[in-house]
mmCIF file of C-alpha atoms and ligand atoms in Angstrom:
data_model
loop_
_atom_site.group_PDB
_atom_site.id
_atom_site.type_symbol
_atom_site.label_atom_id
_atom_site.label_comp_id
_atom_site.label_asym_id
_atom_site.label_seq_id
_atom_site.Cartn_x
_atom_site.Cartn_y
_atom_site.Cartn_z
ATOM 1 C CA UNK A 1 4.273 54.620 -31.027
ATOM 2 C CA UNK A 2 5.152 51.027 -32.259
ATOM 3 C CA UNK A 3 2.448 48.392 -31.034
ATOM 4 C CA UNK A 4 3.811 44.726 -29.604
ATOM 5 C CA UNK A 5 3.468 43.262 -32.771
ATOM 6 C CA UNK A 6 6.208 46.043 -34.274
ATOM 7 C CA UNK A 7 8.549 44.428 -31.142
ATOM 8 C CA UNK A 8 8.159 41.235 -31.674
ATOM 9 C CA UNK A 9 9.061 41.441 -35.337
ATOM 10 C CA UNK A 10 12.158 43.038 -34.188
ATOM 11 C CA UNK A 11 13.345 39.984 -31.624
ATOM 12 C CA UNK A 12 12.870 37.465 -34.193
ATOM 13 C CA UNK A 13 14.875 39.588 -36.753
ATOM 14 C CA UNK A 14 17.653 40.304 -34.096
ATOM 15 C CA UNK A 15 17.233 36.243 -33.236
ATOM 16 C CA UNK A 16 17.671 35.686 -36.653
ATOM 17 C CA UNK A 17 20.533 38.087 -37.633
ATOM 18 C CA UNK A 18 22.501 38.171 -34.728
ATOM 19 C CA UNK A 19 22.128 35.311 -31.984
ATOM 20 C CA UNK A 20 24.264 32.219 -31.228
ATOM 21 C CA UNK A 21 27.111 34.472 -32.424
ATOM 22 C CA UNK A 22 29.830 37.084 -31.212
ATOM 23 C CA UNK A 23 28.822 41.145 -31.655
ATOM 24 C CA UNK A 24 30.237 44.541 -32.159
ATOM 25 C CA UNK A 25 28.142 46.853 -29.876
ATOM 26 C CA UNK A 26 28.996 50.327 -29.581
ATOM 27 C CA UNK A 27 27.315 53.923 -28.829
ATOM 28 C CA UNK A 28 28.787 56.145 -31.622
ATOM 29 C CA UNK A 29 26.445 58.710 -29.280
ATOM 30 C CA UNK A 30 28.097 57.512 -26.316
ATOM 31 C CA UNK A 31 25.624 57.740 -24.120
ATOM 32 C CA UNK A 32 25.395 54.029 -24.002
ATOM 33 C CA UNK A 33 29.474 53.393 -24.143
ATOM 34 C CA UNK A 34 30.335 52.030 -20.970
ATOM 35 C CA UNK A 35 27.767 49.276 -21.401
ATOM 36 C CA UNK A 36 28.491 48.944 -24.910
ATOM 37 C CA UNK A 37 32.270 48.290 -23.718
ATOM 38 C CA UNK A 38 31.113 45.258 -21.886
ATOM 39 C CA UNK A 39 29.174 43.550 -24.041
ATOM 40 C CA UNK A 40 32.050 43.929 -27.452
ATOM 41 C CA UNK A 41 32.625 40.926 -29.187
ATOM 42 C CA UNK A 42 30.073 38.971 -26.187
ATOM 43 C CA UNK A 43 27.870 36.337 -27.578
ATOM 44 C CA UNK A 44 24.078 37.846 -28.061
ATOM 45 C CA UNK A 45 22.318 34.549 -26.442
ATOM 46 C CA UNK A 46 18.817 35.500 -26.800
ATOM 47 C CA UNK A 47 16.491 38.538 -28.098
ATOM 48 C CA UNK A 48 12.438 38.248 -27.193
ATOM 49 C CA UNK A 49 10.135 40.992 -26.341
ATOM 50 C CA UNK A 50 7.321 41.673 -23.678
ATOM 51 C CA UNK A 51 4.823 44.050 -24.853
ATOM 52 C CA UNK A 52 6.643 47.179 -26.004
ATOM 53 C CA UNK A 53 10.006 46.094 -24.675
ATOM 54 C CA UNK A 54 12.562 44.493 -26.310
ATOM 55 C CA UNK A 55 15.466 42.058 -24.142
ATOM 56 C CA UNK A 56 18.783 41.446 -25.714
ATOM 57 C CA UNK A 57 20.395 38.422 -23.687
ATOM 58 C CA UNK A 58 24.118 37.837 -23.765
ATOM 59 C CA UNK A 59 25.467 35.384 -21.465
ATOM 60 C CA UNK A 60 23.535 34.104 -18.156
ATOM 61 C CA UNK A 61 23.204 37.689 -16.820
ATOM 62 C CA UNK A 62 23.209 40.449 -19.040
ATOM 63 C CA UNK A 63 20.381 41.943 -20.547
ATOM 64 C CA UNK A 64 19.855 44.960 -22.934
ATOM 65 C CA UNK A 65 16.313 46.489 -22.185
ATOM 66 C CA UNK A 66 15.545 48.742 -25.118
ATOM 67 C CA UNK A 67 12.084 50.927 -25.168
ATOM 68 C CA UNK A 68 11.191 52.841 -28.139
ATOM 69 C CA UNK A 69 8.928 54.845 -26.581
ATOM 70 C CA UNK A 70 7.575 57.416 -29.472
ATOM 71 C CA UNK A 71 10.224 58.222 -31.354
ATOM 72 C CA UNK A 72 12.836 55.433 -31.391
ATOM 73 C CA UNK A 73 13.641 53.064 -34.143
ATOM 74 C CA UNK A 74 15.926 49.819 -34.407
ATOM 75 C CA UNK A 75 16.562 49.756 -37.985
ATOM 76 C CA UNK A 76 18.927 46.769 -39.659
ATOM 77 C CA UNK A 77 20.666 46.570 -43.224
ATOM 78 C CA UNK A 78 23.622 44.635 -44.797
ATOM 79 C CA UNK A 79 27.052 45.255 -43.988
ATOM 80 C CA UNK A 80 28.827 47.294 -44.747
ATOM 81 C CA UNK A 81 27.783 49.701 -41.926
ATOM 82 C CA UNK A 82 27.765 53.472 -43.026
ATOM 83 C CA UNK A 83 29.592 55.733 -40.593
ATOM 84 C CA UNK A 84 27.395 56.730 -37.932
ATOM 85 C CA UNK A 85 25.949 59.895 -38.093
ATOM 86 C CA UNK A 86 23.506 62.204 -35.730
ATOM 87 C CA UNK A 87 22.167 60.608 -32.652
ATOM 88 C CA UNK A 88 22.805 56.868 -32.704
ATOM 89 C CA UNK A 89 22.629 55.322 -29.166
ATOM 90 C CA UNK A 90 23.909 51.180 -30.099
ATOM 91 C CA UNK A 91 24.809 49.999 -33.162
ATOM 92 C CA UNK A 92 25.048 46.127 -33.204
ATOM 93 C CA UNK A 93 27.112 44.585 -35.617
ATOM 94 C CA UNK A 94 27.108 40.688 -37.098
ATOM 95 C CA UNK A 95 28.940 38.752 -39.206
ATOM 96 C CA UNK A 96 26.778 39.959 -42.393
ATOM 97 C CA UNK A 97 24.457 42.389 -41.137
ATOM 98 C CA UNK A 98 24.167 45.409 -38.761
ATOM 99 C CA UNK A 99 21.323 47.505 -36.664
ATOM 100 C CA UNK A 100 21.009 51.129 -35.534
ATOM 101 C CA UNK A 101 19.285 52.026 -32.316
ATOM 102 C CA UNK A 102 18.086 55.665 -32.306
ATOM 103 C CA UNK A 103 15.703 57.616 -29.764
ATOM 104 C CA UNK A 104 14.807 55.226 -27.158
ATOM 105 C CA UNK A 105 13.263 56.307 -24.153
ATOM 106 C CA UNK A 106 15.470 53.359 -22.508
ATOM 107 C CA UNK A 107 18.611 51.618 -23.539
ATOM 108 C CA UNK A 108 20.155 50.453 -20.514
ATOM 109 C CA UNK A 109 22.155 47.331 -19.159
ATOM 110 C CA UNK A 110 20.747 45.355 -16.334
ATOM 111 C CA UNK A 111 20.869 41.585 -14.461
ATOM 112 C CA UNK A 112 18.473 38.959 -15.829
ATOM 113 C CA UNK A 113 16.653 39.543 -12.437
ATOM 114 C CA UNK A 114 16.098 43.095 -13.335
ATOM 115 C CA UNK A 115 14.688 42.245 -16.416
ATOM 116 C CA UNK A 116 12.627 39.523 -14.229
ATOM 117 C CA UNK A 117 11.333 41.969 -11.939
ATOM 118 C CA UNK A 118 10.543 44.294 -14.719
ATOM 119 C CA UNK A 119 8.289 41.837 -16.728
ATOM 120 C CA UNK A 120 6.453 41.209 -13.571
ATOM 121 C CA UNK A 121 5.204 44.357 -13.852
ATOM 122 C CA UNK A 122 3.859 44.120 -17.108
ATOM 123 C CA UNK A 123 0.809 42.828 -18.076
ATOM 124 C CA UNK A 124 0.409 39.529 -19.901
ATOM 125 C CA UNK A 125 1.287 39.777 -23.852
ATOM 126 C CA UNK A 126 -1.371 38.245 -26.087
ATOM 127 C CA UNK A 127 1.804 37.944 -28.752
ATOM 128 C CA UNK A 128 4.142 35.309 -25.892
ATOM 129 C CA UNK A 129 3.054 31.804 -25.422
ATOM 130 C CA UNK A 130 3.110 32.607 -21.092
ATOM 131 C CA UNK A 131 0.081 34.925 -21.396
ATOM 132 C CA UNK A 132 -2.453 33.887 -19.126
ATOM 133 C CA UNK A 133 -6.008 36.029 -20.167
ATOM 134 C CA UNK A 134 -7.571 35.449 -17.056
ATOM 135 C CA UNK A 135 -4.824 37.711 -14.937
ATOM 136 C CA UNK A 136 -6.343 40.607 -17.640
ATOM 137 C CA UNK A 137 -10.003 39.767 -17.030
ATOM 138 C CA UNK A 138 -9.286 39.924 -13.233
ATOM 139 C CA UNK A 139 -8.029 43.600 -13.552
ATOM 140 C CA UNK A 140 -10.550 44.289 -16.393
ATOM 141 C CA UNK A 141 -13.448 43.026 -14.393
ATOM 142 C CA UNK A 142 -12.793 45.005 -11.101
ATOM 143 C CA UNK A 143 -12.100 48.161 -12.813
ATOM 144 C CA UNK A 144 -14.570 51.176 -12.677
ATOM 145 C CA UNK A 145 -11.903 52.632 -15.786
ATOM 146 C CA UNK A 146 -13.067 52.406 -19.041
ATOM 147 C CA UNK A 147 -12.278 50.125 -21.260
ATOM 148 C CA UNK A 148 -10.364 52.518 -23.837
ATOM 149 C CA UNK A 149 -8.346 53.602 -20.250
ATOM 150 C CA UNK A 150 -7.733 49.264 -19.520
ATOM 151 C CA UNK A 151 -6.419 48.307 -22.829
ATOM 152 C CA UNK A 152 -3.739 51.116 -23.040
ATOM 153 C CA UNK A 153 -2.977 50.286 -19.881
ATOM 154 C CA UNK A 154 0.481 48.425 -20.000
ATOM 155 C CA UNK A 155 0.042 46.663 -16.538
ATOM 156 C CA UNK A 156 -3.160 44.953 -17.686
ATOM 157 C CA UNK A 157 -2.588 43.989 -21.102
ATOM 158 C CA UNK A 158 0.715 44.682 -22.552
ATOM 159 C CA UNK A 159 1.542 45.352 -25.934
ATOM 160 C CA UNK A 160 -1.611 47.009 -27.186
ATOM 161 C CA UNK A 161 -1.411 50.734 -27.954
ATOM 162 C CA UNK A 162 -3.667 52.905 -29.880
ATOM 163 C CA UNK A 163 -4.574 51.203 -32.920
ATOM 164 C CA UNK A 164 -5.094 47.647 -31.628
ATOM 165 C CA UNK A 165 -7.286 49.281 -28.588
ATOM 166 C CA UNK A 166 -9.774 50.971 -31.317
ATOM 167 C CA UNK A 167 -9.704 48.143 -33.941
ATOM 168 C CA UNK A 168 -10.574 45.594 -30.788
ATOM 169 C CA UNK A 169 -13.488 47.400 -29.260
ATOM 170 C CA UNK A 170 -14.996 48.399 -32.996
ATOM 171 C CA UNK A 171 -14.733 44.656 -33.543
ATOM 172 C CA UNK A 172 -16.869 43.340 -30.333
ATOM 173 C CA UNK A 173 -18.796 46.500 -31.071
ATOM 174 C CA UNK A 174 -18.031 48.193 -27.607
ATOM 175 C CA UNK A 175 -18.823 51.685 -26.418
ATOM 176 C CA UNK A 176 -14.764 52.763 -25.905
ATOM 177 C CA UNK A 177 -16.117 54.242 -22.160
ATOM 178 C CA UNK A 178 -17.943 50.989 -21.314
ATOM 179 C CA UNK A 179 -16.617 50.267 -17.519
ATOM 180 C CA UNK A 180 -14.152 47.497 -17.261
ATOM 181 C CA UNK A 181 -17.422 45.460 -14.140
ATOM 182 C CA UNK A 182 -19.134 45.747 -17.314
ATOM 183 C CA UNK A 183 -18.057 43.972 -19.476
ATOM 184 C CA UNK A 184 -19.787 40.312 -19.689
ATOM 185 C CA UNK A 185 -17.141 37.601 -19.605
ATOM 186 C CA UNK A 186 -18.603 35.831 -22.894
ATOM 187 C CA UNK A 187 -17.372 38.926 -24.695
ATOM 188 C CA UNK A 188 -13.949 38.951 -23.051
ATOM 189 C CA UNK A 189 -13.874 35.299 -23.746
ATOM 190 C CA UNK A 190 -14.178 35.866 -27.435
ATOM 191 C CA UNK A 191 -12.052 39.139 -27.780
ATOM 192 C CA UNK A 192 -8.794 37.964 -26.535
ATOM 193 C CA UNK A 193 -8.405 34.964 -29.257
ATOM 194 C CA UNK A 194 -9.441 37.688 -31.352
ATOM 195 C CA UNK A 195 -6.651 39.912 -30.033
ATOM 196 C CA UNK A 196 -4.287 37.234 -30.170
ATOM 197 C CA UNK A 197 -5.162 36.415 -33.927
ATOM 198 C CA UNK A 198 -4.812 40.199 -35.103
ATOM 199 C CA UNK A 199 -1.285 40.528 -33.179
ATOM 200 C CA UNK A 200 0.019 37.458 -34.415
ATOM 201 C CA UNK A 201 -0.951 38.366 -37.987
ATOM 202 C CA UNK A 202 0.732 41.771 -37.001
ATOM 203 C CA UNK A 203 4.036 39.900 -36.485
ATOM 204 C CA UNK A 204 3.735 37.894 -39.544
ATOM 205 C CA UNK A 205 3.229 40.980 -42.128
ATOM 206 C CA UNK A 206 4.317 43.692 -40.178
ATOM 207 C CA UNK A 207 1.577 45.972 -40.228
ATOM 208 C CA UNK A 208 -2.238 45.975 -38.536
ATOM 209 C CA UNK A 209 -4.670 44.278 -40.657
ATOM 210 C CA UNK A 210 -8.383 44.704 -39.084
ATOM 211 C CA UNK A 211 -10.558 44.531 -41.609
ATOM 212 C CA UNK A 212 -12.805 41.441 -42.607
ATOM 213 C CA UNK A 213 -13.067 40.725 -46.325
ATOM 214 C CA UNK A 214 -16.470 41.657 -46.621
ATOM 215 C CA UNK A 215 -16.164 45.229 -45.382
ATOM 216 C CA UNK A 216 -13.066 45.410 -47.385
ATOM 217 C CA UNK A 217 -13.951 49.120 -49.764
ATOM 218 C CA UNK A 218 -11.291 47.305 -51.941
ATOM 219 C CA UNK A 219 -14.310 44.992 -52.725
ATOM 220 C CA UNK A 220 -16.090 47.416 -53.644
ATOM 221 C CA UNK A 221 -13.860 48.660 -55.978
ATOM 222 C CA UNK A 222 -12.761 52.110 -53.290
ATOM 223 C CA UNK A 223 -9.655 52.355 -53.135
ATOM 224 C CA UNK A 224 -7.681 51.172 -50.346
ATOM 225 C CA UNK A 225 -6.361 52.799 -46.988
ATOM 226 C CA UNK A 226 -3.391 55.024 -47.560
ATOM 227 C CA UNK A 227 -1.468 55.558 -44.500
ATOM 228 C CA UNK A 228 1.774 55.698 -42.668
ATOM 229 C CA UNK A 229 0.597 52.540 -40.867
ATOM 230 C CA UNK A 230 -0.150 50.742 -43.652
ATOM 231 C CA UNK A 231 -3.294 48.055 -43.226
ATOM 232 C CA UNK A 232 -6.570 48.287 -43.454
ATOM 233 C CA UNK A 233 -8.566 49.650 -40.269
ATOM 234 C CA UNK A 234 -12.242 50.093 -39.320
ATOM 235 C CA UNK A 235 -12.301 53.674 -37.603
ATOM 236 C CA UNK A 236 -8.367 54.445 -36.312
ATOM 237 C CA UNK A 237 -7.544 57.788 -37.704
ATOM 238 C CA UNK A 238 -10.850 57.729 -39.903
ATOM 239 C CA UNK A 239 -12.874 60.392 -38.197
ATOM 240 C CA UNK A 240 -15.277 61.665 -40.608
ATOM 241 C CA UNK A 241 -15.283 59.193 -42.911
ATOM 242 C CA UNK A 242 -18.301 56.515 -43.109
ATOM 243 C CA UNK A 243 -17.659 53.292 -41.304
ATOM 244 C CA UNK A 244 -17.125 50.357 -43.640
ATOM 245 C CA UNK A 245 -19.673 47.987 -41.873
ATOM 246 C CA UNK A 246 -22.823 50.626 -41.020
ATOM 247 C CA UNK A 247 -21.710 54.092 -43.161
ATOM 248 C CA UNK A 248 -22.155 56.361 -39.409
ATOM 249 C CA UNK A 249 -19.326 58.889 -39.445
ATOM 250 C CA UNK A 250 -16.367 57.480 -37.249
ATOM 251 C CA UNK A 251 -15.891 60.068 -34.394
ATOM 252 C CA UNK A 252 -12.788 60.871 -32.392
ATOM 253 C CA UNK A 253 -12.150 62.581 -29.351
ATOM 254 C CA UNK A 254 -9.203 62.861 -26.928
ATOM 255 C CA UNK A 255 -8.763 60.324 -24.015
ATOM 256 C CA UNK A 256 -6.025 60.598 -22.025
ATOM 257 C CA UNK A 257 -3.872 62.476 -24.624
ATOM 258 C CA UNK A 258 -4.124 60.185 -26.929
ATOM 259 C CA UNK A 259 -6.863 60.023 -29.750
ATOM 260 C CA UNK A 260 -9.809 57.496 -29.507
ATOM 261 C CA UNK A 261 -12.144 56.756 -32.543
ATOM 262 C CA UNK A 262 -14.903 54.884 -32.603
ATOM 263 C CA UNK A 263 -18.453 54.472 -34.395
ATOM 264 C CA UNK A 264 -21.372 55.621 -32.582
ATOM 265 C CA UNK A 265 -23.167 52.930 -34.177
ATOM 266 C CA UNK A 266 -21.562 49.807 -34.318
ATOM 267 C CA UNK A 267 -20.325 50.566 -30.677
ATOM 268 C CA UNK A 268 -23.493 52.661 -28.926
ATOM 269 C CA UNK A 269 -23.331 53.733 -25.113
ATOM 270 C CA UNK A 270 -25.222 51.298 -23.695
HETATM 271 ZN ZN1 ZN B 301 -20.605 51.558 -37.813
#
């Protein structure tokens, strides 16, 4: 699924592309047609993100929520626009570019005070200037969950999926089961600038980065990570292979359906 950073990328390009001017939306699918039909030729005001989501503004009170959920994409290329094919549920068009929405889990058309009501449910966004980190450390801090259950958890901290969760706790060197009460604050108080750093760098290259030069096995002349997600990581998706700071085999195991890795050494149950 595609982290914040992945979403945020997306509003800028769709800022960048197609804002301040009119655009062609449609739903070659057609499940999206009547609300496509509106917004025609409409002026796209605005596009910013919130953690996974993605807001397409046009005019003072009409807002495109898109969700990718697992599957979905929102892929952009030049113009001319091949003829839609398979499932495509909006297709945006600009004055020299075009984007294809396919496989959201939401695509839908609602009031600026929907969207309103919406972000208040999420949890601040380390990637949007607004994000206030002590409204996370409040729910962190009172929570018997673990921590690997907290950071997923899109009402606490919003944006952060799988491989930001493992590369953050390997970093502070934190046991992925460690209660939220116990956490110390000092720790908090240096991971979230931390969090905020490796998102933002996220946006600006458009893959996950963990790594500090001096664990880099590039360095050591090992080759480098080769993965669909691109970056180098400390333990996501390396089970069995030796972490790059200690050499302890990176372990995995299943936490609420999704996969967790860690290293039992760098991050011991304390
Ligand atoms: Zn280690």
């Amino acid at each position: 699924m595609p982290e914040g950073h992945t979403l945020h990328r997306l509003a800028r390009l769709h800022r960048r592309l197609f804002a301040r001017r009119p655009v062609s939306v449609s739903s070659p699918q057609g499940r999206f047609a009547g609300s496509a039909a509106l917004l025609d030729g409409q002026v796209l005001t605005g596009a910013e993100a919130h953690g996974k989501h993605l807001f397409h503004r046009y005019g003072r009170d009409r807002v495109v929520h898109v969700h990718l959920g697992l599957y979905g994409t929102f892929a952009d290329n030049a113009l001319p626009a091949p003829e839609p094919v398979g499932q495509l549920r909006m297709r945006l068009v600009g004055e020299t570019h075009f984007a294809d929405l396919r496989g959201p889990t939401a695509c839908e058309l609602i009031t600026s005070a929907e969207a309103r009501a919406l972000r208040a449910r999420l949890g601040p966004d380390p990637l949007r200037r607004d994000a206030d980190p002590d409204r996370v450390w409040e729910r962190i801090s009172r929570s018997r969950s673990p921590l690997a259950t907290l950071l997923m958890d899109q009402t606490v901290v919003s944006g952060v999926g799988n491989v930001y969760r493992a590369e953050l706790l390997f970093r502070h060197g934190l046991d992925p089961q460690l209660p939220g009460r116990a956490l110390d604050r000092a720790t908090w108080d240096e991971m979230w600038p931390d969090l905020v750093a490796l998102m933002r760098d996220g946006v600006r290259v458009g893959r996950i980065d963990t790594v500090a030069p001096e664990h880099d096995p590039r360095r050591r002349g090992e080759p480098g990570r080769k993965d669909r997600h691109g970056g180098e990581v400390y333990v996501y998706r390396r089970a069995g292979l030796p972490c790059l700071v200690c050499g302890s085999e990176v372990r995995t195991a299943a936490h609420a359906a999704r996969n967790l890795f860690w290293c039992p050494t760098c991050q011991p149950d304390r």
